[in-house]
Amino acid sequence: MNSNIPPVQDQVHVTQVKSTNVHVPTPKFFMPVFLTVIISTLIYIGFQLSADLSHVPALNLYSLILLATALFIALGFEFVNGFHDTANAVATVIYTNALSAPVAVMWAGFCNFLGVMVASGAVAYGIIALLPVELIMNVSSGAGFAMVFAMLIAAILWNLGTWFLGIPASSSHTLIGSILGVGIMNYLMHSGSGASGVDMDQVIKVGKALLFSPMIGFAFAAVLFLLVKKIFKKQLELFQPPEGNKPPPPLIRAILIFTCTGVSFAHGSNDGQKGMGLIMLILIGIVPLAYSLNKNLDSQHIQSFAQLSDQTAAVIYPNHNDIADEKARTVITQYIQTKEMTPEVVPALASLTDHLGERVGHYGDLKDIPEAEVSALRNDMYLSTTAFKRLDKANQLPAMSEEGKKTVKEYRSNLDSFLQYIPTWVKVAVALALGLGTMVGWKRIVVTVGERIGKNHMTYGQGMSAELVAMTTIAAADGFGMPVSTTHVLNSAVAGTMVANKSGLNFATVRTILSAWIFTLPATICLSGGLFWLFLQFV
């Protein structure tokens, strides 16, 4: 836990005596508990994975090696994400002496674990939606694996580089840059054959979340701090830097611990889903029979889907003619790639929807579906749900009654229930990686946030205001299914309180952080695009 801290350029002398709380040694019991948790969780994951694979044909050695390598890299991304991002959640409680550093990071790791376990999966599949449709549908191909490996390795390399320099950079920003790099390279390499790049509508949605969340953090934290200063103006100790390792007053301490808990939990719930989505792509690509469709759905759900498919096809295009599935897929894929509406799109979607219900309803249990048909069904479902989303957003669906709209909405929800699921063991694996990462590499980023953003040491009131705003912003974004950066939000909130308190900003550090934020996208786009091209040469 105690790593050496490389110097982030700080040309401004901090006038207050720095707290030594950040350097409190790790308790002796930490390592045995740490190892016990790792071993126990790995045993659980092994048993669950074995149970899933016992119902499918045995994997050959190549597939097993590929699966193990891909899972290791995906969990490595979440581990690095843990010690890179979550340090932001504990900086305020450590530098206001609300908790000792070892207790703070262990508590944050536990809260991250819980946050991942209760995550809905909306963010996970929102991230996947950024990828080119043809790569998602052919994730079991060499190009699909090249895509996943390029994204993950590029994100890990950039995160490790910025962490080593002690620069708070966004893991969300990093992963989205990696996705853009793969999409752009895919388009450049195959544009002549009609390949798509990335879903720019989804990119803009995610980009807005990443752009506006720091502004919200800065402004709201500044306003909240000024309100706190006005309400508690007689309690001067709230607005003075801590004396040595003296803890804050009980109420402020409770609020600081509560907000640290909230930020850690929200971070786990939001950021943990990015790893979940990529792991699901890996599992679908290597073991489609086990993970392509949600096998937990019962026969009643399957029959309900068959009826809804028939009703939805009749709603969007009454008296539609049967179109061969191959032709329907081509029409819908071209629409998704080009966004060009033609008279064939809705009839093709109606026909594919109708046929989907018939094919799924033919089976009483999803476990009875043959492997080839499982992959085909998933691809058709993915095409269908993506087309509905695109048509709905562009207001290109045909006019329908309120009852018809309700039917279509229920059908789309039913489609998602087949596709958007995450096995419990995947959540546990991601939760473990993120939680342990929090406990291992936290110090470099904590020191930057706690000591180097402002010219003066953080006060109790500043820590409380920044953490409270960060917690609510991240939790709100998670509720809307939008990925935001814990780093961006918390750092901006701390800077907002520094400005509101007239403490002054350390512009040398601020420039370094802003430079990392500005260069993250172009750097990861180039890195992942280059890796994607390189890996394609071998597959």
PDB file of C-alpha atoms in Angstrom, residues 159-290:
ATOM      1  CA  ASN A 159      -3.873   4.580 -17.053  1.00  0.00           C
ATOM      2  CA  LEU A 160      -0.601   3.122 -15.800  1.00  0.00           C
ATOM      3  CA  GLY A 161       1.384   5.955 -17.376  1.00  0.00           C
ATOM      4  CA  THR A 162      -0.693   8.739 -15.828  1.00  0.00           C
ATOM      5  CA  TRP A 163      -0.811   6.917 -12.466  1.00  0.00           C
ATOM      6  CA  PHE A 164       2.993   6.533 -12.441  1.00  0.00           C
ATOM      7  CA  LEU A 165       3.314  10.290 -12.884  1.00  0.00           C
ATOM      8  CA  GLY A 166       0.724  10.893 -10.139  1.00  0.00           C
ATOM      9  CA  ILE A 167      -1.644  12.637 -12.571  1.00  0.00           C
ATOM     10  CA  PRO A 168      -5.405  12.191 -11.989  1.00  0.00           C
ATOM     11  CA  ALA A 169      -6.739  11.142 -15.410  1.00  0.00           C
ATOM     12  CA  SER A 170     -10.108   9.631 -16.236  1.00  0.00           C
ATOM     13  CA  SER A 171     -10.436   5.879 -16.785  1.00  0.00           C
ATOM     14  CA  SER A 172     -13.813   6.531 -18.438  1.00  0.00           C
ATOM     15  CA  HIS A 173     -12.184   9.028 -20.798  1.00  0.00           C
ATOM     16  CA  THR A 174      -9.433   6.489 -21.482  1.00  0.00           C
ATOM     17  CA  LEU A 175     -11.764   3.623 -22.328  1.00  0.00           C
ATOM     18  CA  ILE A 176     -13.946   5.771 -24.577  1.00  0.00           C
ATOM     19  CA  GLY A 177     -10.847   6.955 -26.441  1.00  0.00           C
ATOM     20  CA  SER A 178      -9.829   3.327 -26.908  1.00  0.00           C
ATOM     21  CA  ILE A 179     -13.278   2.478 -28.290  1.00  0.00           C
ATOM     22  CA  LEU A 180     -13.139   5.434 -30.687  1.00  0.00           C
ATOM     23  CA  GLY A 181      -9.696   4.340 -31.876  1.00  0.00           C
ATOM     24  CA  VAL A 182     -10.932   0.861 -32.751  1.00  0.00           C
ATOM     25  CA  GLY A 183     -14.036   2.237 -34.475  1.00  0.00           C
ATOM     26  CA  ILE A 184     -12.086   4.771 -36.527  1.00  0.00           C
ATOM     27  CA  MET A 185      -9.461   2.223 -37.583  1.00  0.00           C
ATOM     28  CA  ASN A 186     -12.187  -0.270 -38.508  1.00  0.00           C
ATOM     29  CA  TYR A 187     -13.823   2.361 -40.699  1.00  0.00           C
ATOM     30  CA  LEU A 188     -10.542   3.381 -42.363  1.00  0.00           C
ATOM     31  CA  MET A 189      -9.657  -0.222 -43.138  1.00  0.00           C
ATOM     32  CA  HIS A 190     -13.060  -1.345 -44.428  1.00  0.00           C
ATOM     33  CA  SER A 191     -14.941   1.783 -45.496  1.00  0.00           C
ATOM     34  CA  GLY A 192     -15.126   0.496 -49.064  1.00  0.00           C
ATOM     35  CA  SER A 193     -17.107  -2.531 -47.924  1.00  0.00           C
ATOM     36  CA  GLY A 194     -19.651  -0.499 -45.959  1.00  0.00           C
ATOM     37  CA  ALA A 195     -18.132  -0.842 -42.487  1.00  0.00           C
ATOM     38  CA  SER A 196     -19.370   1.502 -39.812  1.00  0.00           C
ATOM     39  CA  GLY A 197     -17.178   3.523 -37.503  1.00  0.00           C
ATOM     40  CA  VAL A 198     -18.675   4.296 -34.115  1.00  0.00           C
ATOM     41  CA  ASP A 199     -22.188   5.256 -33.108  1.00  0.00           C
ATOM     42  CA  MET A 200     -21.732   9.031 -33.025  1.00  0.00           C
ATOM     43  CA  ASP A 201     -25.101   9.608 -31.352  1.00  0.00           C
ATOM     44  CA  GLN A 202     -23.990   7.431 -28.454  1.00  0.00           C
ATOM     45  CA  VAL A 203     -20.531   9.081 -28.478  1.00  0.00           C
ATOM     46  CA  ILE A 204     -22.138  12.533 -28.211  1.00  0.00           C
ATOM     47  CA  LYS A 205     -24.349  11.347 -25.341  1.00  0.00           C
ATOM     48  CA  VAL A 206     -21.358   9.940 -23.458  1.00  0.00           C
ATOM     49  CA  GLY A 207     -19.228  12.956 -24.395  1.00  0.00           C
ATOM     50  CA  LYS A 208     -21.784  15.339 -22.920  1.00  0.00           C
ATOM     51  CA  ALA A 209     -21.764  13.395 -19.673  1.00  0.00           C
ATOM     52  CA  LEU A 210     -17.960  13.553 -19.523  1.00  0.00           C
ATOM     53  CA  LEU A 211     -17.873  17.240 -20.503  1.00  0.00           C
ATOM     54  CA  PHE A 212     -20.603  18.626 -18.266  1.00  0.00           C
ATOM     55  CA  SER A 213     -20.034  16.543 -15.146  1.00  0.00           C
ATOM     56  CA  PRO A 214     -16.747  18.356 -14.228  1.00  0.00           C
ATOM     57  CA  MET A 215     -18.434  21.732 -14.785  1.00  0.00           C
ATOM     58  CA  ILE A 216     -21.285  20.650 -12.539  1.00  0.00           C
ATOM     59  CA  GLY A 217     -18.791  19.421  -9.952  1.00  0.00           C
ATOM     60  CA  PHE A 218     -16.844  22.691  -9.977  1.00  0.00           C
ATOM     61  CA  ALA A 219     -19.861  25.011  -9.825  1.00  0.00           C
ATOM     62  CA  PHE A 220     -21.961  23.039  -7.356  1.00  0.00           C
ATOM     63  CA  ALA A 221     -19.047  22.423  -4.992  1.00  0.00           C
ATOM     64  CA  ALA A 222     -18.197  26.138  -4.974  1.00  0.00           C
ATOM     65  CA  VAL A 223     -21.823  27.099  -4.277  1.00  0.00           C
ATOM     66  CA  LEU A 224     -22.231  24.421  -1.602  1.00  0.00           C
ATOM     67  CA  PHE A 225     -19.025  25.495   0.136  1.00  0.00           C
ATOM     68  CA  LEU A 226     -20.191  29.111   0.230  1.00  0.00           C
ATOM     69  CA  LEU A 227     -23.527  27.973   1.708  1.00  0.00           C
ATOM     70  CA  VAL A 228     -21.732  25.886   4.325  1.00  0.00           C
ATOM     71  CA  LYS A 229     -19.519  28.850   5.129  1.00  0.00           C
ATOM     72  CA  LYS A 230     -22.550  31.078   5.610  1.00  0.00           C
ATOM     73  CA  ILE A 231     -24.560  28.570   7.679  1.00  0.00           C
ATOM     74  CA  PHE A 232     -21.641  27.576   9.930  1.00  0.00           C
ATOM     75  CA  LYS A 233     -19.866  30.939   9.956  1.00  0.00           C
ATOM     76  CA  LYS A 234     -19.344  30.797  13.731  1.00  0.00           C
ATOM     77  CA  GLN A 235     -17.561  27.445  13.576  1.00  0.00           C
ATOM     78  CA  LEU A 236     -14.281  28.809  12.323  1.00  0.00           C
ATOM     79  CA  GLU A 237     -12.415  25.530  12.722  1.00  0.00           C
ATOM     80  CA  LEU A 238     -14.368  24.116   9.751  1.00  0.00           C
ATOM     81  CA  PHE A 239     -12.633  26.580   7.473  1.00  0.00           C
ATOM     82  CA  GLN A 240      -9.111  26.191   8.783  1.00  0.00           C
ATOM     83  CA  PRO A 241      -6.647  23.472   7.707  1.00  0.00           C
ATOM     84  CA  PRO A 242      -6.398  20.581  10.216  1.00  0.00           C
ATOM     85  CA  GLU A 243      -3.784  20.887  12.932  1.00  0.00           C
ATOM     86  CA  GLY A 244      -1.490  17.921  12.461  1.00  0.00           C
ATOM     87  CA  ASN A 245      -3.605  14.763  12.551  1.00  0.00           C
ATOM     88  CA  LYS A 246      -6.472  16.269  14.538  1.00  0.00           C
ATOM     89  CA  PRO A 247      -9.822  14.852  13.306  1.00  0.00           C
ATOM     90  CA  PRO A 248     -12.735  17.129  12.329  1.00  0.00           C
ATOM     91  CA  PRO A 249     -15.738  17.771  14.612  1.00  0.00           C
ATOM     92  CA  PRO A 250     -18.022  14.690  14.976  1.00  0.00           C
ATOM     93  CA  LEU A 251     -20.805  15.912  12.641  1.00  0.00           C
ATOM     94  CA  ILE A 252     -18.400  16.963   9.865  1.00  0.00           C
ATOM     95  CA  ARG A 253     -16.454  13.751  10.307  1.00  0.00           C
ATOM     96  CA  ALA A 254     -19.661  11.721   9.921  1.00  0.00           C
ATOM     97  CA  ILE A 255     -20.568  13.640   6.751  1.00  0.00           C
ATOM     98  CA  LEU A 256     -17.090  13.152   5.306  1.00  0.00           C
ATOM     99  CA  ILE A 257     -17.162   9.404   5.970  1.00  0.00           C
ATOM    100  CA  PHE A 258     -20.699   9.191   4.552  1.00  0.00           C
ATOM    101  CA  THR A 259     -19.725  11.007   1.345  1.00  0.00           C
ATOM    102  CA  CYS A 260     -16.540   8.936   0.960  1.00  0.00           C
ATOM    103  CA  THR A 261     -18.750   5.873   1.259  1.00  0.00           C
ATOM    104  CA  GLY A 262     -21.165   7.275  -1.311  1.00  0.00           C
ATOM    105  CA  VAL A 263     -18.466   8.201  -3.849  1.00  0.00           C
ATOM    106  CA  SER A 264     -16.792   4.796  -3.512  1.00  0.00           C
ATOM    107  CA  PHE A 265     -20.118   2.986  -3.858  1.00  0.00           C
ATOM    108  CA  ALA A 266     -21.173   5.128  -6.840  1.00  0.00           C
ATOM    109  CA  HIS A 267     -17.760   4.659  -8.454  1.00  0.00           C
ATOM    110  CA  GLY A 268     -18.067   0.898  -8.159  1.00  0.00           C
ATOM    111  CA  SER A 269     -21.596   0.971  -9.537  1.00  0.00           C
ATOM    112  CA  ASN A 270     -20.634   3.189 -12.511  1.00  0.00           C
ATOM    113  CA  ASP A 271     -17.029   2.375 -13.420  1.00  0.00           C
ATOM    114  CA  GLY A 272     -17.272  -1.316 -12.605  1.00  0.00           C
ATOM    115  CA  GLN A 273     -19.822  -1.764 -15.361  1.00  0.00           C
ATOM    116  CA  LYS A 274     -17.313  -0.852 -18.059  1.00  0.00           C
ATOM    117  CA  GLY A 275     -15.287  -3.948 -17.262  1.00  0.00           C
ATOM    118  CA  MET A 276     -18.458  -6.035 -17.050  1.00  0.00           C
ATOM    119  CA  GLY A 277     -19.497  -5.062 -20.572  1.00  0.00           C
ATOM    120  CA  LEU A 278     -16.115  -5.969 -22.045  1.00  0.00           C
ATOM    121  CA  ILE A 279     -15.977  -9.277 -20.170  1.00  0.00           C
ATOM    122  CA  MET A 280     -19.416 -10.150 -21.533  1.00  0.00           C
ATOM    123  CA  LEU A 281     -18.139  -9.453 -25.068  1.00  0.00           C
ATOM    124  CA  ILE A 282     -15.247 -11.833 -24.384  1.00  0.00           C
ATOM    125  CA  LEU A 283     -17.511 -14.565 -23.015  1.00  0.00           C
ATOM    126  CA  ILE A 284     -20.013 -14.204 -25.874  1.00  0.00           C
ATOM    127  CA  GLY A 285     -17.172 -14.450 -28.379  1.00  0.00           C
ATOM    128  CA  ILE A 286     -15.463 -17.521 -26.893  1.00  0.00           C
ATOM    129  CA  VAL A 287     -18.383 -19.426 -25.322  1.00  0.00           C
ATOM    130  CA  PRO A 288     -21.506 -18.206 -27.161  1.00  0.00           C
ATOM    131  CA  LEU A 289     -23.630 -21.193 -26.141  1.00  0.00           C
ATOM    132  CA  ALA A 290     -23.197 -20.367 -22.452  1.00  0.00           C
TER     133      ALA A 290
END
